[in-house]
N, CA, C and O atoms as a MOPAC input file, in Angstrom:
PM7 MOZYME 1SCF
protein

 N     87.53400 1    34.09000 1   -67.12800 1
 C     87.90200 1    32.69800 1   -67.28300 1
 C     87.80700 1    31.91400 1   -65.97100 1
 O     87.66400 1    30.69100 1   -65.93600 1
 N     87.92000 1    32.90600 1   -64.61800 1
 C     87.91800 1    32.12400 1   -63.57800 1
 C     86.62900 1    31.24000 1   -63.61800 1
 O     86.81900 1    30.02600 1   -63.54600 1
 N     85.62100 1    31.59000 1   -63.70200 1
 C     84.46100 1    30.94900 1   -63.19200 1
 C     84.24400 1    29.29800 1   -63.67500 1
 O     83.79600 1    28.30200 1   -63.10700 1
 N     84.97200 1    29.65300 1   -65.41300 1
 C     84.67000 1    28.72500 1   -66.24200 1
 C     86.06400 1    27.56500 1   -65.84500 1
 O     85.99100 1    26.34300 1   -65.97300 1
 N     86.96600 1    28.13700 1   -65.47600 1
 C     88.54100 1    27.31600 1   -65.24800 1
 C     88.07600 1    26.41100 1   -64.05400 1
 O     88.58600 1    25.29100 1   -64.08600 1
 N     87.02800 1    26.69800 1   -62.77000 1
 C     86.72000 1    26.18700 1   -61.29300 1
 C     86.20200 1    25.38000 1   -61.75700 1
 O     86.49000 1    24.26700 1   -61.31700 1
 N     84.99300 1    25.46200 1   -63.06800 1
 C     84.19800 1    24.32300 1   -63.00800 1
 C     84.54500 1    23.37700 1   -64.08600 1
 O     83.71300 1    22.57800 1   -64.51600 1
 N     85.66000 1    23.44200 1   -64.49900 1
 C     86.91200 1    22.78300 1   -64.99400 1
 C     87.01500 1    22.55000 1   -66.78400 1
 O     87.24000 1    21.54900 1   -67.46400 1
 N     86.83200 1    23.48200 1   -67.01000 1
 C     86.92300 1    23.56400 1   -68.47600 1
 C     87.92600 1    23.88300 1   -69.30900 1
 O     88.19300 1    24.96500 1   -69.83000 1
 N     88.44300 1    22.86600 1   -69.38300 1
 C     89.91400 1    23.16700 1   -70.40600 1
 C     90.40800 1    24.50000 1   -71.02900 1
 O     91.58400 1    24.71400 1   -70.73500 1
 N     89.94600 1    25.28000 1   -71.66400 1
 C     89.79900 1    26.30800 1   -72.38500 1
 C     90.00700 1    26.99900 1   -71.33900 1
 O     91.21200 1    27.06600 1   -71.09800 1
 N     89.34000 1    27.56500 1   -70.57700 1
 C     89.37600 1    28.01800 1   -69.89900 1
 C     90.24500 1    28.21500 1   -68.86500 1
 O     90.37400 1    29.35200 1   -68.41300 1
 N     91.03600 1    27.03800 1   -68.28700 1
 C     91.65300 1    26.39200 1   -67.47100 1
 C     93.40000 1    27.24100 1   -68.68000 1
 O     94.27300 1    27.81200 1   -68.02600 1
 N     93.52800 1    27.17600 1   -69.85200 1
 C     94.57100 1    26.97100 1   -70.18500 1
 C     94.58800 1    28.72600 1   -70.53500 1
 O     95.72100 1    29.20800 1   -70.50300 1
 N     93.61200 1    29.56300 1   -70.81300 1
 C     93.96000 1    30.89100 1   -70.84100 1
 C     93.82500 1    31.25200 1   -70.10000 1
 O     94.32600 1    32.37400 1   -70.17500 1
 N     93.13900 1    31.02100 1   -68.58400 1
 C     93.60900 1    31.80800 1   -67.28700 1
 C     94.84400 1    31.61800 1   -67.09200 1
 O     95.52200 1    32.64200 1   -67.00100 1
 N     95.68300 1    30.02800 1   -66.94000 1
 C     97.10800 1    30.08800 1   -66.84100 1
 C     97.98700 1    31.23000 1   -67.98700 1
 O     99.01800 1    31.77200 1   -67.58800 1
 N     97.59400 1    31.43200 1   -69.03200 1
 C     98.41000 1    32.36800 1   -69.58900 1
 C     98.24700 1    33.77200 1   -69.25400 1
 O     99.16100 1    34.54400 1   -69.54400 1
 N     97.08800 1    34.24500 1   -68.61900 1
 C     97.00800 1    35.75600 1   -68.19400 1
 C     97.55800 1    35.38600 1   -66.95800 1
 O     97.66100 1    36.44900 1   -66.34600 1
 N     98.04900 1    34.30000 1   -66.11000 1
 C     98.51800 1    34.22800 1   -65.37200 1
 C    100.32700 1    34.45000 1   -65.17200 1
 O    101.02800 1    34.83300 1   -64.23500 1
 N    100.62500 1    33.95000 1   -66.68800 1
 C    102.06300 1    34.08300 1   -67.55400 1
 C    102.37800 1    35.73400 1   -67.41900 1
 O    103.28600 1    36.39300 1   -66.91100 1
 N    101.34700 1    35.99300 1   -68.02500 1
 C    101.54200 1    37.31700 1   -68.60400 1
 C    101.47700 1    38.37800 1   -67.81900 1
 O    102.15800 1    39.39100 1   -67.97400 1
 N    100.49600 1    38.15800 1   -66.76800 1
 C     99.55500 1    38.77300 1   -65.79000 1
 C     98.85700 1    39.75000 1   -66.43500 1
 O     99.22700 1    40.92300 1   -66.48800 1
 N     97.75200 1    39.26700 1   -66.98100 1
 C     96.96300 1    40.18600 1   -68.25700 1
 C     95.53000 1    39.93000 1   -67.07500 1
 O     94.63200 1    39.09200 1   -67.16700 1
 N     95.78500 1    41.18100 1   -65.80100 1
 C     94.23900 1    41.12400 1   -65.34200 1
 C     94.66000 1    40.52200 1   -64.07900 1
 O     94.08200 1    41.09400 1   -63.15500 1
 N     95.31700 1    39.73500 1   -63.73500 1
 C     95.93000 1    39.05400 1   -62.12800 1
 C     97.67700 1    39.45600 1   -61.92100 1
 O     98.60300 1    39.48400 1   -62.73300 1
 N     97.63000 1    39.64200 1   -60.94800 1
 C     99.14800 1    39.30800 1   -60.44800 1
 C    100.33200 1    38.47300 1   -61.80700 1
 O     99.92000 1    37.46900 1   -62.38800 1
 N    101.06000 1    38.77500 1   -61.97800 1
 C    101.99200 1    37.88200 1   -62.64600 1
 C    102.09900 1    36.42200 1   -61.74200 1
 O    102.37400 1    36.58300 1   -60.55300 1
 N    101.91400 1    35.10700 1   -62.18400 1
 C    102.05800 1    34.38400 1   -60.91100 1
 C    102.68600 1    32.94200 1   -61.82100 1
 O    101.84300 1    32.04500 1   -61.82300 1
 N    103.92700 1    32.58900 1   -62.54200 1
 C    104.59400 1    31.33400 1   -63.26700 1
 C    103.67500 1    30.06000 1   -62.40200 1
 O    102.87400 1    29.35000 1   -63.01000 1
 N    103.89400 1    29.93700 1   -61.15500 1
 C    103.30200 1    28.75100 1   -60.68300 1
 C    101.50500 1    28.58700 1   -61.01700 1
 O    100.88500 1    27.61700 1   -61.45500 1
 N    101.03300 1    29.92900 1   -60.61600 1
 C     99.65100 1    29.11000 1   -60.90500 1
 C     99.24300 1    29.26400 1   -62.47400 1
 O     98.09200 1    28.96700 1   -62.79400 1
 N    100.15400 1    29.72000 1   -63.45000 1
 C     99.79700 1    29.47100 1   -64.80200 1
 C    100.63900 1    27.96000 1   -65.12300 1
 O    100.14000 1    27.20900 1   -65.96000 1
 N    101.70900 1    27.62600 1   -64.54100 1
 C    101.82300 1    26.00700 1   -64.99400 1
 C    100.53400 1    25.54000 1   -64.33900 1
 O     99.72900 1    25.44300 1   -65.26500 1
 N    100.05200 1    25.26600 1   -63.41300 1
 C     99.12600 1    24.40300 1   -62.57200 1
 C     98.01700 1    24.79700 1   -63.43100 1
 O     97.20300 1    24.10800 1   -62.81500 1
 N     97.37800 1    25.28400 1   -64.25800 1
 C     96.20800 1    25.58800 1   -64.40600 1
 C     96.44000 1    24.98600 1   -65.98700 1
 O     95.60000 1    24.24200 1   -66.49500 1
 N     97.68400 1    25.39800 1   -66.70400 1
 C     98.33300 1    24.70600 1   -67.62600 1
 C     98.11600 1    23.33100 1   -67.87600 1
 O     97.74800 1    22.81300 1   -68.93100 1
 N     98.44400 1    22.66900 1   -66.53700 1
 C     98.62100 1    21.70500 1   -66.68600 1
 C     97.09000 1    20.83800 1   -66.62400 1
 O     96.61000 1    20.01700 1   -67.40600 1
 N     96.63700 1    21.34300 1   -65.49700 1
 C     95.34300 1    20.84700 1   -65.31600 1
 C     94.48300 1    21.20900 1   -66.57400 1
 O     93.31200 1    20.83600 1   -66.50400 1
 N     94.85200 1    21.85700 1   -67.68900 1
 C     93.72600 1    21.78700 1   -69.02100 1
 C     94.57100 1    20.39100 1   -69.81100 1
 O     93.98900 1    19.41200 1   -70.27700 1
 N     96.05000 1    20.61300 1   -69.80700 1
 C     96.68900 1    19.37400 1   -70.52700 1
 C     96.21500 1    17.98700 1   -69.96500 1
 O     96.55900 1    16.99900 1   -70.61500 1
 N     95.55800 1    17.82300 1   -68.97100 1
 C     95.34100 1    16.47200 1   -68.25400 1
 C     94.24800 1    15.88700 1   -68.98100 1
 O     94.11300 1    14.69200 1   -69.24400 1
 N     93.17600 1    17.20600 1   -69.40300 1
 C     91.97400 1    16.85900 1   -69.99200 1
 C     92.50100 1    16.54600 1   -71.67300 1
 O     91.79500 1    15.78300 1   -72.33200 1
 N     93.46500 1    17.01700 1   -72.17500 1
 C     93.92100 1    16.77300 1   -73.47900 1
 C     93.77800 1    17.85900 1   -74.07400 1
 O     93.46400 1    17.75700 1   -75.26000 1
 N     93.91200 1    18.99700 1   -73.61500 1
 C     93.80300 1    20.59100 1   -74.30600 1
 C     95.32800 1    20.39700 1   -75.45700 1
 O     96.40700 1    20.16800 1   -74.90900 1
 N     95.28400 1    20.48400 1   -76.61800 1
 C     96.40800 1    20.57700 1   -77.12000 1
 C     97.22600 1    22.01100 1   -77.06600 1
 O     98.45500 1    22.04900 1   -77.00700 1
 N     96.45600 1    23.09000 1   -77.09200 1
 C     97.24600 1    24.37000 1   -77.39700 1
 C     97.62400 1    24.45400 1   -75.85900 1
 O     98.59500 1    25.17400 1   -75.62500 1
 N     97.03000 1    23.84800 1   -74.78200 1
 C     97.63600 1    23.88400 1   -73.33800 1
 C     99.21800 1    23.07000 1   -73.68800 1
 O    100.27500 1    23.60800 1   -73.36000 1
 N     99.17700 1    21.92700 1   -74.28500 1
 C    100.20500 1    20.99000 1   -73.98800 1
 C    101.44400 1    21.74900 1   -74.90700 1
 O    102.61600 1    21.75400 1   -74.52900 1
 N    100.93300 1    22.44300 1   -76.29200 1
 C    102.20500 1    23.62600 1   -76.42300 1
 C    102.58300 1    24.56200 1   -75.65000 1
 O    103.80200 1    24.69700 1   -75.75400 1
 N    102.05600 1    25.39400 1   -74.80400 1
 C    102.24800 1    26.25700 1   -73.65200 1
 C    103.11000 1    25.81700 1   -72.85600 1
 O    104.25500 1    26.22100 1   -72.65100 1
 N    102.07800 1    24.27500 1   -72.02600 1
 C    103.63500 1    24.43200 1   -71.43700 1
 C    104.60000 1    23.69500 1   -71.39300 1
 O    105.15800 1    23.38500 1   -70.34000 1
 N    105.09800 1    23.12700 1   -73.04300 1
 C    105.84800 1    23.06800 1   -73.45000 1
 C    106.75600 1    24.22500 1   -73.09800 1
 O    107.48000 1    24.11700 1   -72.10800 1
 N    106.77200 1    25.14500 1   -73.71400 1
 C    107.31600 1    26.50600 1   -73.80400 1
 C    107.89600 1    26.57700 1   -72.54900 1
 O    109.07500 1    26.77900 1   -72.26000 1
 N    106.71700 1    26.34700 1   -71.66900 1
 C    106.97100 1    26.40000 1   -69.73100 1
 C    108.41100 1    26.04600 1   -69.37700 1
 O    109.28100 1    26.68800 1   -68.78800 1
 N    108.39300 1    24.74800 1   -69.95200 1
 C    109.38500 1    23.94900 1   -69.71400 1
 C    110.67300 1    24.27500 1   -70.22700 1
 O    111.69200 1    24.15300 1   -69.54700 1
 N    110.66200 1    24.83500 1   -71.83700 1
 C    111.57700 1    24.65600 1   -72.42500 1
 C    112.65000 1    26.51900 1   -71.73400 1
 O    113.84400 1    26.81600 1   -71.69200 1
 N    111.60400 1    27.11900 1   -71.42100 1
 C    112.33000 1    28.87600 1   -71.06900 1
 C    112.57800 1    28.30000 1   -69.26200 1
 O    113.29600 1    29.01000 1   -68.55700 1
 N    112.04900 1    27.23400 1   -68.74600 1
 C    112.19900 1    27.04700 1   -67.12900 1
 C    111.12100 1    28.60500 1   -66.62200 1
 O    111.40000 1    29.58800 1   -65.93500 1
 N    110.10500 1    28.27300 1   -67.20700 1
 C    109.25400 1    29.41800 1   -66.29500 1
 C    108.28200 1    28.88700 1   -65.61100 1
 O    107.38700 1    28.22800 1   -66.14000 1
 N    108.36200 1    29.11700 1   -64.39400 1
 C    107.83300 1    28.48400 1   -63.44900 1
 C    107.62800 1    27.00200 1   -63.11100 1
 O    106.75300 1    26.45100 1   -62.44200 1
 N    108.95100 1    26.40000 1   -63.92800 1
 C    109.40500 1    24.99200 1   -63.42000 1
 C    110.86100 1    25.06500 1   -64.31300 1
 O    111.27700 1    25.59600 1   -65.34300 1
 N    111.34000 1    24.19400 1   -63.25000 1
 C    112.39600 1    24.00600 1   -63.65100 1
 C    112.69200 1    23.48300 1   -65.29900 1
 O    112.06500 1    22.62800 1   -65.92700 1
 N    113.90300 1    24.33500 1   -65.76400 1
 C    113.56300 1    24.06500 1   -67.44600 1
 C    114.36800 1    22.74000 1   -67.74700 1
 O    115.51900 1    22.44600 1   -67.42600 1
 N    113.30800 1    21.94100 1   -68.54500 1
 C    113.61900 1    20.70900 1   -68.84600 1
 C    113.16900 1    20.27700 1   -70.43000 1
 O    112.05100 1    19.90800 1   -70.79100 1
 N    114.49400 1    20.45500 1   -71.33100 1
 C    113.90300 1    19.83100 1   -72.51700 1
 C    113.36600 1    18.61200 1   -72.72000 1
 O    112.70600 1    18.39300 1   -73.73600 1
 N    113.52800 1    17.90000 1   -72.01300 1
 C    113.13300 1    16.35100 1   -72.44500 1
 C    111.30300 1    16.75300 1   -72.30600 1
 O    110.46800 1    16.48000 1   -73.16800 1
 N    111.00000 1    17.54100 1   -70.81800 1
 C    109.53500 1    17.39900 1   -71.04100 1
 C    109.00000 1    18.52000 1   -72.22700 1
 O    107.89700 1    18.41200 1   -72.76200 1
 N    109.80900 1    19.42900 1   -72.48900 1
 C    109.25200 1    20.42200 1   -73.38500 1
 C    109.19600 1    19.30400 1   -74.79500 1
 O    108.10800 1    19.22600 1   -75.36700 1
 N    110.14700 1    18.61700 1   -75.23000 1
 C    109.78300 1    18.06300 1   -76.30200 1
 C    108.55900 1    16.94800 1   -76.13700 1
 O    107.68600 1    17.16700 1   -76.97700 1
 N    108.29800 1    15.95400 1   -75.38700 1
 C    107.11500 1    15.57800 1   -75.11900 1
 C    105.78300 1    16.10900 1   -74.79800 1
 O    104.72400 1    15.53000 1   -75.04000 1
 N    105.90000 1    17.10600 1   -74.30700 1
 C    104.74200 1    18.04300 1   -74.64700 1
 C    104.44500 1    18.84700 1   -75.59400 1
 O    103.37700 1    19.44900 1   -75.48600 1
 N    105.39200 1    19.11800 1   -76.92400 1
 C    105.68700 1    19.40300 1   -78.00400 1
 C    104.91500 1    18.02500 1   -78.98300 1
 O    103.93900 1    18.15000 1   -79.72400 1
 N    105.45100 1    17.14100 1   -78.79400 1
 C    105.52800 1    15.87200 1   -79.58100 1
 C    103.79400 1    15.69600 1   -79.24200 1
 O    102.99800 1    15.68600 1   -80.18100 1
 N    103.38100 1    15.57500 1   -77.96600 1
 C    101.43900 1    15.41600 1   -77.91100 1
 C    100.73900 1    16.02500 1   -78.77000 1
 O    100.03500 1    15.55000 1   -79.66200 1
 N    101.02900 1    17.58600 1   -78.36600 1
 C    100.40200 1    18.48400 1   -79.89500 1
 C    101.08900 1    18.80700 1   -80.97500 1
 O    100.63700 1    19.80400 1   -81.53700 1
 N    101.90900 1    18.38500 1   -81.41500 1
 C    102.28800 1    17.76100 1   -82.84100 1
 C    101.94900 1    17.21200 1   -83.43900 1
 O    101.92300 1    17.57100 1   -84.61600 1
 N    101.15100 1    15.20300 1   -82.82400 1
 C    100.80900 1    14.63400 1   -83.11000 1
 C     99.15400 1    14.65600 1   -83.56500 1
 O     98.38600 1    13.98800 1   -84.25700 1
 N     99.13300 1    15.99500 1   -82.62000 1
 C     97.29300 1    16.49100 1   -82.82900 1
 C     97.05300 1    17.13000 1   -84.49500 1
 O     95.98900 1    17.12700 1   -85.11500 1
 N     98.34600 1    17.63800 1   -84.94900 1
 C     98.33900 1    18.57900 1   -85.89200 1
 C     98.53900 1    20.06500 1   -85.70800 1
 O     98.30700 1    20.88900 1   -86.59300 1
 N     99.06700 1    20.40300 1   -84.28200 1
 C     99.13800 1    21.93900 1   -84.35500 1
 C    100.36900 1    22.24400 1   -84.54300 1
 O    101.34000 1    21.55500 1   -84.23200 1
 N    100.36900 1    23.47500 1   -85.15000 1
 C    101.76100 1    24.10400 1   -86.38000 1
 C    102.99300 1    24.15300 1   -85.42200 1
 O    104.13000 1    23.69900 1   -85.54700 1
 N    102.26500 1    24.99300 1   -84.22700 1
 C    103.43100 1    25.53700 1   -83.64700 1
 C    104.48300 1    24.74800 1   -82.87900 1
 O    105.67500 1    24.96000 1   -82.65700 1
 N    103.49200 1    23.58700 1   -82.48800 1
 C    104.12000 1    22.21000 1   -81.65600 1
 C    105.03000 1    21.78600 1   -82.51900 1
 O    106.19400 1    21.48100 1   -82.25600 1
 N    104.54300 1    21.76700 1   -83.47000 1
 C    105.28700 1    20.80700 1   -84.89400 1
 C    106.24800 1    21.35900 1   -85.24400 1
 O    107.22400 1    20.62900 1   -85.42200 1
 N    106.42500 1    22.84100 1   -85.49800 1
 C    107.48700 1    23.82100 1   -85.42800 1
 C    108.31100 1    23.65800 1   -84.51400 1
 O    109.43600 1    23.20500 1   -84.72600 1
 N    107.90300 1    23.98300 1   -83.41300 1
 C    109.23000 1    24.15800 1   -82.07700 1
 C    109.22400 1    22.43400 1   -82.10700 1
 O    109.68400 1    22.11300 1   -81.01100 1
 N    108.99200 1    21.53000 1   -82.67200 1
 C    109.20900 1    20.39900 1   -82.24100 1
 C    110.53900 1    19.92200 1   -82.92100 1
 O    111.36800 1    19.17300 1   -82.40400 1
 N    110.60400 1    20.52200 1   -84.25100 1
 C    111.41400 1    20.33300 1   -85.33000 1
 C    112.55400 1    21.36500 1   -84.40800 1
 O    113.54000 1    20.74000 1   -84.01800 1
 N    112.52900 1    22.44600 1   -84.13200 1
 C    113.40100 1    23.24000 1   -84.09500 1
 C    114.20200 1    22.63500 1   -83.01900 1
 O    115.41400 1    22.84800 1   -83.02600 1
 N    113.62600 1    21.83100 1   -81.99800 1
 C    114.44100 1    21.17200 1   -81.34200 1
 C    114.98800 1    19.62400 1   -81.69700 1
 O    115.93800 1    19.15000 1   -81.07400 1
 N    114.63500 1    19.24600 1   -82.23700 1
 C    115.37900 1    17.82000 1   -83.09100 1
 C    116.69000 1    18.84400 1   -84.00000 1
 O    117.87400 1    18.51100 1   -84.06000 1
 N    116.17800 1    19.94100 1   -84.55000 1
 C    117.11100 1    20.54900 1   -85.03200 1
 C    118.70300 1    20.89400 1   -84.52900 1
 O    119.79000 1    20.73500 1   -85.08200 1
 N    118.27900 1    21.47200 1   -83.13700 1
 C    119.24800 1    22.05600 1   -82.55200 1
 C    119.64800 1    21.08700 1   -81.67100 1
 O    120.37100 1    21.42500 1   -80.73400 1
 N    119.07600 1    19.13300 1   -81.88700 1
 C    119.83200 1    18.36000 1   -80.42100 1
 C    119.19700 1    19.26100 1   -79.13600 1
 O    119.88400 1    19.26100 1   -78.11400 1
 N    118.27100 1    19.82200 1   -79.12200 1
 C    117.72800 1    19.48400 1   -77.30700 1
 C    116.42400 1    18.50600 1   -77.22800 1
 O    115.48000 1    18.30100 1   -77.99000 1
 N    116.73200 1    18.10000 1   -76.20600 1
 C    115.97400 1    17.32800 1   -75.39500 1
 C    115.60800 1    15.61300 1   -76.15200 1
 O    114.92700 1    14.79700 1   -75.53100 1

């Protein structure tokens, strides 16, 4: 994914940050999977903008903040993806953020 993430391809950009989560193949490293996260969400990656949602909402590798986990929830929600729409509900549910 590196090659394809440098020359800035969303996709790419948003599953290197998760083997970066995970460390599936690199170092475990929270910071450079938000940053790489983020930089696919800039381009409008939706399954990036659920990720790091998530980022936000567990505080992994940023400080945890529901207000941005639900707005980054609420972007790909609005795209149509399940899971956004899910954890989006689950937090209107439970009053966070």
């Amino acid at each position: 994914y590196r090659l394809a993430a440098d020359k800035g391809n969303d996709d790419a950009q948003h599953n290197l940050g998760l083997c970066y989560a995970q460390g599936r193949g690199v170092n475990q490293d929270y910071t450079e999977a938000v940053r790489l996260c983020r930089l696919a969400v800039n381009q409008g990656n939706i399954i990036a903008q659920h990720s790091l949602g998530l980022f936000y909402k567990n505080g992994t590798g940023v400080d945890q903040d529901s207000t941005e986990a639900v707005r980054l929830y609420r972007l790909a929600a609005d795209h149509g993806l399940a899971r956004a729409q899910y954890n989006l509900g689950s937090c209107y549910e439970n009053g966070t953020g």
